[in-house]
Tab-separated table of C-alpha atoms in Angstrom:
chain	number	residue	atom	x	y	z
J	1	UNK	CA	-25.806	-7.269	53.342
J	2	UNK	CA	-25.818	-3.748	54.968
J	3	UNK	CA	-22.711	-2.506	55.556
J	4	UNK	CA	-21.253	-2.005	58.890
J	5	UNK	CA	-21.526	1.695	59.834
J	6	UNK	CA	-18.294	3.377	61.384
J	7	UNK	CA	-17.774	4.554	64.643
J	8	UNK	CA	-17.267	8.471	63.651
J	9	UNK	CA	-19.182	11.668	65.539
J	10	UNK	CA	-22.053	12.834	63.952
J	11	UNK	CA	-21.200	16.722	62.950
J	12	UNK	CA	-18.373	14.760	61.012
J	13	UNK	CA	-20.035	13.544	58.801
J	14	UNK	CA	-22.411	15.954	58.278
J	15	UNK	CA	-19.626	18.458	57.825
J	16	UNK	CA	-18.163	16.172	54.945
J	17	UNK	CA	-22.457	15.657	53.331
J	18	UNK	CA	-22.263	19.181	53.496
J	19	UNK	CA	-18.709	20.219	51.669
J	20	UNK	CA	-19.963	17.640	48.930
J	21	UNK	CA	-23.249	19.874	48.321
J	22	UNK	CA	-21.307	22.438	47.763
J	23	UNK	CA	-21.233	22.815	43.286
J	24	UNK	CA	-17.519	22.203	42.423
J	25	UNK	CA	-16.160	23.018	38.902
J	26	UNK	CA	-15.141	19.299	37.122
J	27	UNK	CA	-11.740	20.016	34.796
J	28	UNK	CA	-13.477	18.260	31.878
J	29	UNK	CA	-14.833	20.802	28.803
J	30	UNK	CA	-18.894	20.055	28.568
J	31	UNK	CA	-18.307	18.643	24.605
J	32	UNK	CA	-15.482	15.816	25.994
J	33	UNK	CA	-16.795	12.061	26.743
J	34	UNK	CA	-18.267	12.333	30.713
J	35	UNK	CA	-17.197	9.309	32.325
J	36	UNK	CA	-19.262	7.705	35.025
J	37	UNK	CA	-18.666	6.138	38.041
J	38	UNK	CA	-19.530	3.061	39.394
J	39	UNK	CA	-18.108	0.547	36.344
J	40	UNK	CA	-20.441	1.840	34.456
J	41	UNK	CA	-20.568	3.233	30.229
J	42	UNK	CA	-21.475	5.522	29.032
J	43	UNK	CA	-23.329	5.615	25.601
J	44	UNK	CA	-22.075	2.890	24.625
J	45	UNK	CA	-18.683	3.426	24.760
J	46	UNK	CA	-16.042	2.696	27.480
J	47	UNK	CA	-15.144	5.101	29.533
J	48	UNK	CA	-11.066	5.461	28.394
J	49	UNK	CA	-10.205	7.771	31.309
J	50	UNK	CA	-6.910	7.391	32.180
J	51	UNK	CA	-5.294	7.386	35.892
J	52	UNK	CA	-5.191	11.239	36.320
J	53	UNK	CA	-9.002	11.614	35.690
J	54	UNK	CA	-9.557	9.973	39.522
J	55	UNK	CA	-6.470	12.806	40.924
J	56	UNK	CA	-9.119	15.518	40.231
J	57	UNK	CA	-10.150	17.120	42.816
J	58	UNK	CA	-14.383	16.363	41.406
J	59	UNK	CA	-13.959	12.749	41.540
J	60	UNK	CA	-11.895	12.893	45.105
J	61	UNK	CA	-14.834	14.289	46.229
J	62	UNK	CA	-17.833	12.222	45.138
J	63	UNK	CA	-15.526	9.102	46.403
J	64	UNK	CA	-15.155	10.603	49.064
J	65	UNK	CA	-19.196	11.512	49.712
J	66	UNK	CA	-19.921	8.137	48.962
J	67	UNK	CA	-17.899	6.657	51.632
J	68	UNK	CA	-19.785	8.646	54.204
J	69	UNK	CA	-23.387	7.928	52.202
J	70	UNK	CA	-22.369	4.264	52.122
J	71	UNK	CA	-21.944	4.421	56.610
J	72	UNK	CA	-24.961	6.477	57.110
J	73	UNK	CA	-28.067	4.497	58.672
J	74	UNK	CA	-31.236	4.548	56.607
J	75	UNK	CA	-32.944	7.092	58.595
J	76	UNK	CA	-30.100	9.446	57.442
J	77	UNK	CA	-30.758	8.844	54.532
J	78	UNK	CA	-33.903	9.239	54.183
J	79	UNK	CA	-33.726	12.235	55.978
J	80	UNK	CA	-31.145	13.505	53.498
J	81	UNK	CA	-33.373	12.726	50.274
J	82	UNK	CA	-36.405	14.451	51.977
J	83	UNK	CA	-34.171	17.542	52.240
J	84	UNK	CA	-33.895	17.272	48.737
J	85	UNK	CA	-36.859	16.524	47.274
J	86	UNK	CA	-36.233	12.908	46.385
J	87	UNK	CA	-37.944	9.590	46.716
J	88	UNK	CA	-37.248	8.279	50.118
J	89	UNK	CA	-39.080	4.729	49.743
J	90	UNK	CA	-36.877	1.690	49.383
J	91	UNK	CA	-34.341	-0.257	51.357
J	92	UNK	CA	-31.198	0.770	52.149
J	93	UNK	CA	-29.392	0.042	49.248
J	94	UNK	CA	-31.664	1.599	47.310
J	95	UNK	CA	-31.490	4.485	48.792
J	96	UNK	CA	-27.938	4.781	48.589
J	97	UNK	CA	-27.515	4.347	45.217
J	98	UNK	CA	-30.331	7.177	44.490
J	99	UNK	CA	-28.121	9.835	47.063
J	100	UNK	CA	-24.809	8.748	45.291
J	101	UNK	CA	-26.320	9.549	42.233
J	102	UNK	CA	-27.957	12.886	43.163
J	103	UNK	CA	-24.631	13.821	44.595
J	104	UNK	CA	-22.594	12.839	41.282
J	105	UNK	CA	-24.913	14.512	38.841
J	106	UNK	CA	-24.097	18.114	41.643
J	107	UNK	CA	-20.470	17.147	40.772
J	108	UNK	CA	-20.051	16.820	37.227
J	109	UNK	CA	-22.139	19.985	36.796
J	110	UNK	CA	-25.511	17.834	36.001
J	111	UNK	CA	-29.003	18.884	36.693
J	112	UNK	CA	-31.104	15.981	38.207
J	113	UNK	CA	-33.440	15.289	35.321
J	114	UNK	CA	-36.204	13.062	35.737
J	115	UNK	CA	-36.538	11.892	32.292
J	116	UNK	CA	-32.704	10.724	31.148
J	117	UNK	CA	-32.795	8.087	28.754
J	118	UNK	CA	-31.685	6.909	25.325
J	119	UNK	CA	-35.030	6.776	23.975
J	120	UNK	CA	-38.501	8.654	24.032
J	121	UNK	CA	-40.725	6.100	24.310
J	122	UNK	CA	-40.278	2.679	26.325
J	123	UNK	CA	-43.520	0.087	25.153
J	124	UNK	CA	-43.545	-2.663	28.268
J	125	UNK	CA	-44.991	-5.365	27.399
J	126	UNK	CA	-45.533	-8.681	29.664
J	127	UNK	CA	-47.313	-11.861	27.275
J	128	UNK	CA	-49.882	-14.266	28.833
J	129	UNK	CA	-49.452	-17.433	27.767
J	130	UNK	CA	-50.867	-21.103	27.580
J	131	UNK	CA	-49.963	-23.058	30.633
J	132	UNK	CA	-51.117	-26.456	32.900
J	133	UNK	CA	-50.300	-26.834	35.991
J	134	UNK	CA	-47.394	-29.673	35.807
J	135	UNK	CA	-46.028	-27.942	32.338
J	136	UNK	CA	-44.832	-31.082	30.211
J	137	UNK	CA	-42.287	-29.848	28.180
J	138	UNK	CA	-44.170	-31.300	25.506
J	139	UNK	CA	-46.718	-28.069	25.854
J	140	UNK	CA	-46.898	-25.401	23.409
J	141	UNK	CA	-47.780	-21.575	25.302
J	142	UNK	CA	-49.412	-19.973	22.783
J	143	UNK	CA	-50.025	-16.421	24.060
J	144	UNK	CA	-53.370	-15.490	24.833
J	145	UNK	CA	-53.112	-11.922	26.042
J	146	UNK	CA	-51.223	-8.800	24.387
J	147	UNK	CA	-50.056	-6.086	26.719
J	148	UNK	CA	-48.657	-3.032	25.711
J	149	UNK	CA	-47.482	-0.252	28.193
J	150	UNK	CA	-46.317	3.190	26.727
J	151	UNK	CA	-43.779	5.372	28.914
J	152	UNK	CA	-42.597	8.060	28.346
J	153	UNK	CA	-39.576	8.827	29.403
J	154	UNK	CA	-39.363	12.600	29.397
J	155	UNK	CA	-42.515	12.614	31.570
J	156	UNK	CA	-42.032	9.958	33.129
J	157	UNK	CA	-45.677	8.790	32.577
J	158	UNK	CA	-47.499	5.637	30.872
J	159	UNK	CA	-48.767	7.598	28.214
J	160	UNK	CA	-51.755	5.388	26.885
J	161	UNK	CA	-52.401	0.629	26.759
J	162	UNK	CA	-53.168	-1.391	24.383
J	163	UNK	CA	-54.354	-4.913	25.438
J	164	UNK	CA	-56.407	-7.517	23.219
J	165	UNK	CA	-57.132	-11.367	23.888
J	166	UNK	CA	-55.664	-13.564	21.805
J	167	UNK	CA	-57.556	-16.884	20.628
J	168	UNK	CA	-55.614	-19.937	21.188
J	169	UNK	CA	-55.010	-22.504	17.944
J	170	UNK	CA	-53.253	-25.482	19.217
J	171	UNK	CA	-54.917	-25.815	23.182
J	172	UNK	CA	-57.868	-23.758	22.674
J	173	UNK	CA	-59.734	-24.806	25.762
J	174	UNK	CA	-58.008	-23.063	29.078
J	175	UNK	CA	-56.934	-25.179	31.375
J	176	UNK	CA	-58.285	-24.430	34.574
J	177	UNK	CA	-55.120	-23.778	36.430
J	178	UNK	CA	-54.839	-21.242	33.516
J	179	UNK	CA	-58.012	-19.280	34.053
J	180	UNK	CA	-57.683	-18.964	37.819
J	181	UNK	CA	-53.804	-18.501	37.571
J	182	UNK	CA	-54.477	-15.088	34.887
J	183	UNK	CA	-57.654	-14.095	35.230
J	184	UNK	CA	-58.617	-14.425	31.550
J	185	UNK	CA	-61.771	-16.960	30.799
J	186	UNK	CA	-62.742	-18.902	28.211
J	187	UNK	CA	-65.224	-16.418	26.801
J	188	UNK	CA	-62.203	-14.322	26.472
J	189	UNK	CA	-60.143	-15.806	24.347
J	190	UNK	CA	-62.945	-17.799	22.253
J	191	UNK	CA	-64.165	-14.305	21.474
J	192	UNK	CA	-60.531	-13.127	20.465
J	193	UNK	CA	-58.734	-12.559	17.027
J	194	UNK	CA	-56.605	-14.852	16.208
J	195	UNK	CA	-52.839	-14.376	16.879
J	196	UNK	CA	-51.779	-12.652	13.306
J	197	UNK	CA	-54.735	-10.277	13.491
J	198	UNK	CA	-53.747	-9.501	17.150
J	199	UNK	CA	-50.250	-8.417	15.659
J	200	UNK	CA	-51.268	-6.430	12.707
J	201	UNK	CA	-53.708	-4.236	15.585
J	202	UNK	CA	-50.548	-3.788	17.657
J	203	UNK	CA	-48.336	-2.445	14.798
J	204	UNK	CA	-51.360	-0.167	14.077
J	205	UNK	CA	-51.451	0.993	17.289
J	206	UNK	CA	-47.519	1.755	17.871
J	207	UNK	CA	-47.982	3.468	13.902
J	208	UNK	CA	-50.764	6.183	15.382
J	209	UNK	CA	-47.883	7.023	17.713
J	210	UNK	CA	-45.199	7.478	15.431
J	211	UNK	CA	-42.915	5.389	17.352
J	212	UNK	CA	-40.218	4.590	15.341
J	213	UNK	CA	-40.687	7.622	13.092
J	214	UNK	CA	-41.339	10.422	15.021
J	215	UNK	CA	-40.282	9.313	17.990
J	216	UNK	CA	-37.610	6.503	19.028
J	217	UNK	CA	-38.656	3.727	21.084
J	218	UNK	CA	-37.646	0.323	22.543
J	219	UNK	CA	-39.375	-2.495	23.861
J	220	UNK	CA	-39.083	-3.559	27.672
J	221	UNK	CA	-39.453	-6.921	29.245
J	222	UNK	CA	-39.720	-8.502	32.750
J	223	UNK	CA	-37.310	-11.780	32.309
J	224	UNK	CA	-36.158	-12.775	28.579
J	225	UNK	CA	-38.847	-15.135	27.790
J	226	UNK	CA	-41.732	-12.733	26.739
J	227	UNK	CA	-39.486	-12.421	23.324
J	228	UNK	CA	-37.220	-15.127	22.901
J	229	UNK	CA	-39.629	-17.941	23.817
J	230	UNK	CA	-43.067	-16.889	23.901
J	231	UNK	CA	-43.667	-14.376	20.402
J	232	UNK	CA	-41.042	-16.630	19.343
J	233	UNK	CA	-42.944	-19.351	19.669
J	234	UNK	CA	-46.289	-18.269	18.422
J	235	UNK	CA	-44.553	-16.878	15.334
J	236	UNK	CA	-43.811	-20.353	14.351
J	237	UNK	CA	-47.518	-21.378	15.556
J	238	UNK	CA	-48.918	-18.484	13.193
J	239	UNK	CA	-46.932	-19.425	10.684
J	240	UNK	CA	-45.073	-15.891	10.739
J	241	UNK	CA	-42.210	-14.494	10.519
J	242	UNK	CA	-40.636	-12.747	13.781
J	243	UNK	CA	-40.759	-9.035	13.902
J	244	UNK	CA	-38.250	-6.795	13.120
J	245	UNK	CA	-39.325	-4.213	15.919
J	246	UNK	CA	-39.348	-6.822	18.575
J	247	UNK	CA	-35.782	-8.383	18.217
J	248	UNK	CA	-34.231	-6.218	20.841
J	249	UNK	CA	-35.984	-5.515	23.992
J	250	UNK	CA	-34.490	-4.352	27.797
J	251	UNK	CA	-34.746	-7.166	30.145
J	252	UNK	CA	-35.509	-4.612	33.356
J	253	UNK	CA	-34.435	-7.802	35.748
J	254	UNK	CA	-30.794	-7.707	33.792
J	255	UNK	CA	-30.852	-3.394	34.651
J	256	UNK	CA	-32.306	-3.540	37.877
J	257	UNK	CA	-30.132	-6.261	39.153
J	258	UNK	CA	-27.236	-4.492	37.401
J	259	UNK	CA	-27.629	-0.812	38.582
J	260	UNK	CA	-28.382	-1.727	42.302
J	261	UNK	CA	-25.767	-4.732	42.906
J	262	UNK	CA	-28.467	-7.122	44.030
J	263	UNK	CA	-28.739	-10.576	42.943
J	264	UNK	CA	-30.381	-12.880	40.485
J	265	UNK	CA	-32.710	-14.327	43.016
J	266	UNK	CA	-33.851	-10.358	43.727
J	267	UNK	CA	-34.971	-9.429	40.682
J	268	UNK	CA	-38.767	-10.949	40.575
J	269	UNK	CA	-41.552	-8.545	39.894
J	270	UNK	CA	-42.693	-8.500	43.665
J	271	UNK	CA	-39.085	-8.355	45.511
J	272	UNK	CA	-38.299	-5.356	42.964
J	273	UNK	CA	-41.727	-3.681	44.014
J	274	UNK	CA	-40.992	-4.421	47.327
J	275	UNK	CA	-36.798	-3.078	47.201
J	276	UNK	CA	-37.969	0.174	45.905
J	277	UNK	CA	-40.599	0.613	48.269
J	278	UNK	CA	-43.984	-0.237	46.046
J	279	UNK	CA	-46.924	-2.585	46.491
J	280	UNK	CA	-47.784	-4.329	43.615
J	281	UNK	CA	-51.012	-2.667	41.756
J	282	UNK	CA	-53.602	-5.167	40.031
J	283	UNK	CA	-53.791	-8.606	39.569
J	284	UNK	CA	-50.990	-10.913	39.439
J	285	UNK	CA	-50.480	-12.351	36.313
J	286	UNK	CA	-52.912	-10.291	34.341
J	287	UNK	CA	-51.065	-9.054	31.316
J	288	UNK	CA	-52.230	-5.424	31.513
J	289	UNK	CA	-51.812	-4.838	35.192
J	290	UNK	CA	-48.145	-7.358	35.349
J	291	UNK	CA	-47.112	-4.579	32.940
J	292	UNK	CA	-48.489	-1.273	33.983
J	293	UNK	CA	-45.811	-2.460	37.703
J	294	UNK	CA	-43.120	-3.613	35.573
J	295	UNK	CA	-43.194	0.135	34.499
J	296	UNK	CA	-43.797	1.647	38.039
J	297	UNK	CA	-40.158	0.060	38.090
J	298	UNK	CA	-38.986	1.128	35.201
J	299	UNK	CA	-39.989	4.925	36.145
J	300	UNK	CA	-38.840	4.774	39.744
J	301	UNK	CA	-34.876	3.532	38.222
J	302	UNK	CA	-34.861	6.360	35.809
J	303	UNK	CA	-35.900	8.505	38.620
J	304	UNK	CA	-32.741	7.053	40.476
J	305	UNK	CA	-30.444	7.645	37.543
J	306	UNK	CA	-30.530	3.893	35.685
J	307	UNK	CA	-30.247	4.749	31.955
J	308	UNK	CA	-31.974	2.032	30.710
J	309	UNK	CA	-30.812	0.774	27.543
J	310	UNK	CA	-31.708	-2.477	25.670
J	311	UNK	CA	-29.901	-5.538	26.533
J	312	UNK	CA	-30.760	-8.662	24.705
J	313	UNK	CA	-31.904	-9.750	21.204
J	314	UNK	CA	-32.866	-12.326	19.399
J	315	UNK	CA	-30.524	-13.572	16.188
J	316	UNK	CA	-31.172	-16.466	14.066
J	317	UNK	CA	-33.738	-17.378	16.198
J	318	UNK	CA	-32.032	-17.385	19.833
J	319	UNK	CA	-31.732	-15.504	22.601
J	320	UNK	CA	-28.200	-13.183	22.686
J	321	UNK	CA	-26.443	-10.496	24.984
J	322	UNK	CA	-26.580	-7.285	23.596
J	323	UNK	CA	-22.755	-5.829	24.694
J	324	UNK	CA	-23.164	-2.424	27.157
J	325	UNK	CA	-20.398	-0.924	24.653
J	326	UNK	CA	-22.451	-1.640	21.560
J	327	UNK	CA	-23.817	1.077	19.953
J	328	UNK	CA	-27.741	2.337	20.881
J	329	UNK	CA	-30.177	2.223	18.735
J	330	UNK	CA	-34.290	3.293	18.554
J	331	UNK	CA	-36.574	0.174	17.241
J	332	UNK	CA	-37.035	0.356	14.042
J	333	UNK	CA	-40.830	1.350	12.549
J	334	UNK	CA	-43.383	-1.733	13.357
J	335	UNK	CA	-44.228	-3.924	10.254
J	336	UNK	CA	-46.410	-6.334	9.774
J	337	UNK	CA	-43.817	-9.399	9.141
J	338	UNK	CA	-44.442	-11.604	6.581
J	339	UNK	CA	-46.207	-14.917	5.892
J	340	UNK	CA	-43.482	-18.644	6.321
J	341	UNK	CA	-43.860	-20.244	2.816
């Protein structure tokens, strides 16, 4: 729900914003940990600031500026963002967050950057799996499309993509519902390799791009199911161990909800795109197209100042949450997992 405007003269509001634009020297030295606002944490460490930190004029000025931003109309927000040559698309709450982060970085003597990230690369993965219209509990989902979109967090561009179809083993015949939903045909999967070979191709593709060796990286998914359910089930079907490089990932739904302060029911792919002022590009439920659109959301979040980091993992075959106070680590160099005994 949008916040109610304050009945305040326009000139006073613009004067306050103009004051906030003038750089102010922070009291802390460059070597000290930067304390982040809005209840966030920094680099896996809880911010251990005392109450005196927030009596600093810089933090007071940021708080005052945030108050004025909260009372700006959508048109005022867009105009101010355009003035700073920032993205102007998105719903009002997204625009407010974007402008607040811009001012915060100015006040803390940080140049606005489009590529702040814990990782050099993010591998966006959105599997497609066998399915039926009613999806009975006993139905076994098998991966039939393995896509990867390689996002360079420094340039904020999609640098490369990988896509291979997979031949299902338990239910080799796709249902009409599955074909219509995903656009994957029976011919696609009949001509595809089995999952172990596709996974080996994935590992080789990642090695060629020096992920986990020269460059740090992590995996990003739209929800928990790709890794905790589909990949987990598929590894058991294919009688291989769960690959270590996929044991931790960023669930972008959690990151989006926490960053923009929205409820879980507003974190579906199409809704996230809509709230950010974007349309879906491509064919819905195509694994590769879904992954590209998820990457577009990740790019916009990085531009808006979100520091995407791992927030979920597999441990002992179970899905677990990764605390924001945990050390930040990139995924290990990819290796083909061993077959189960």
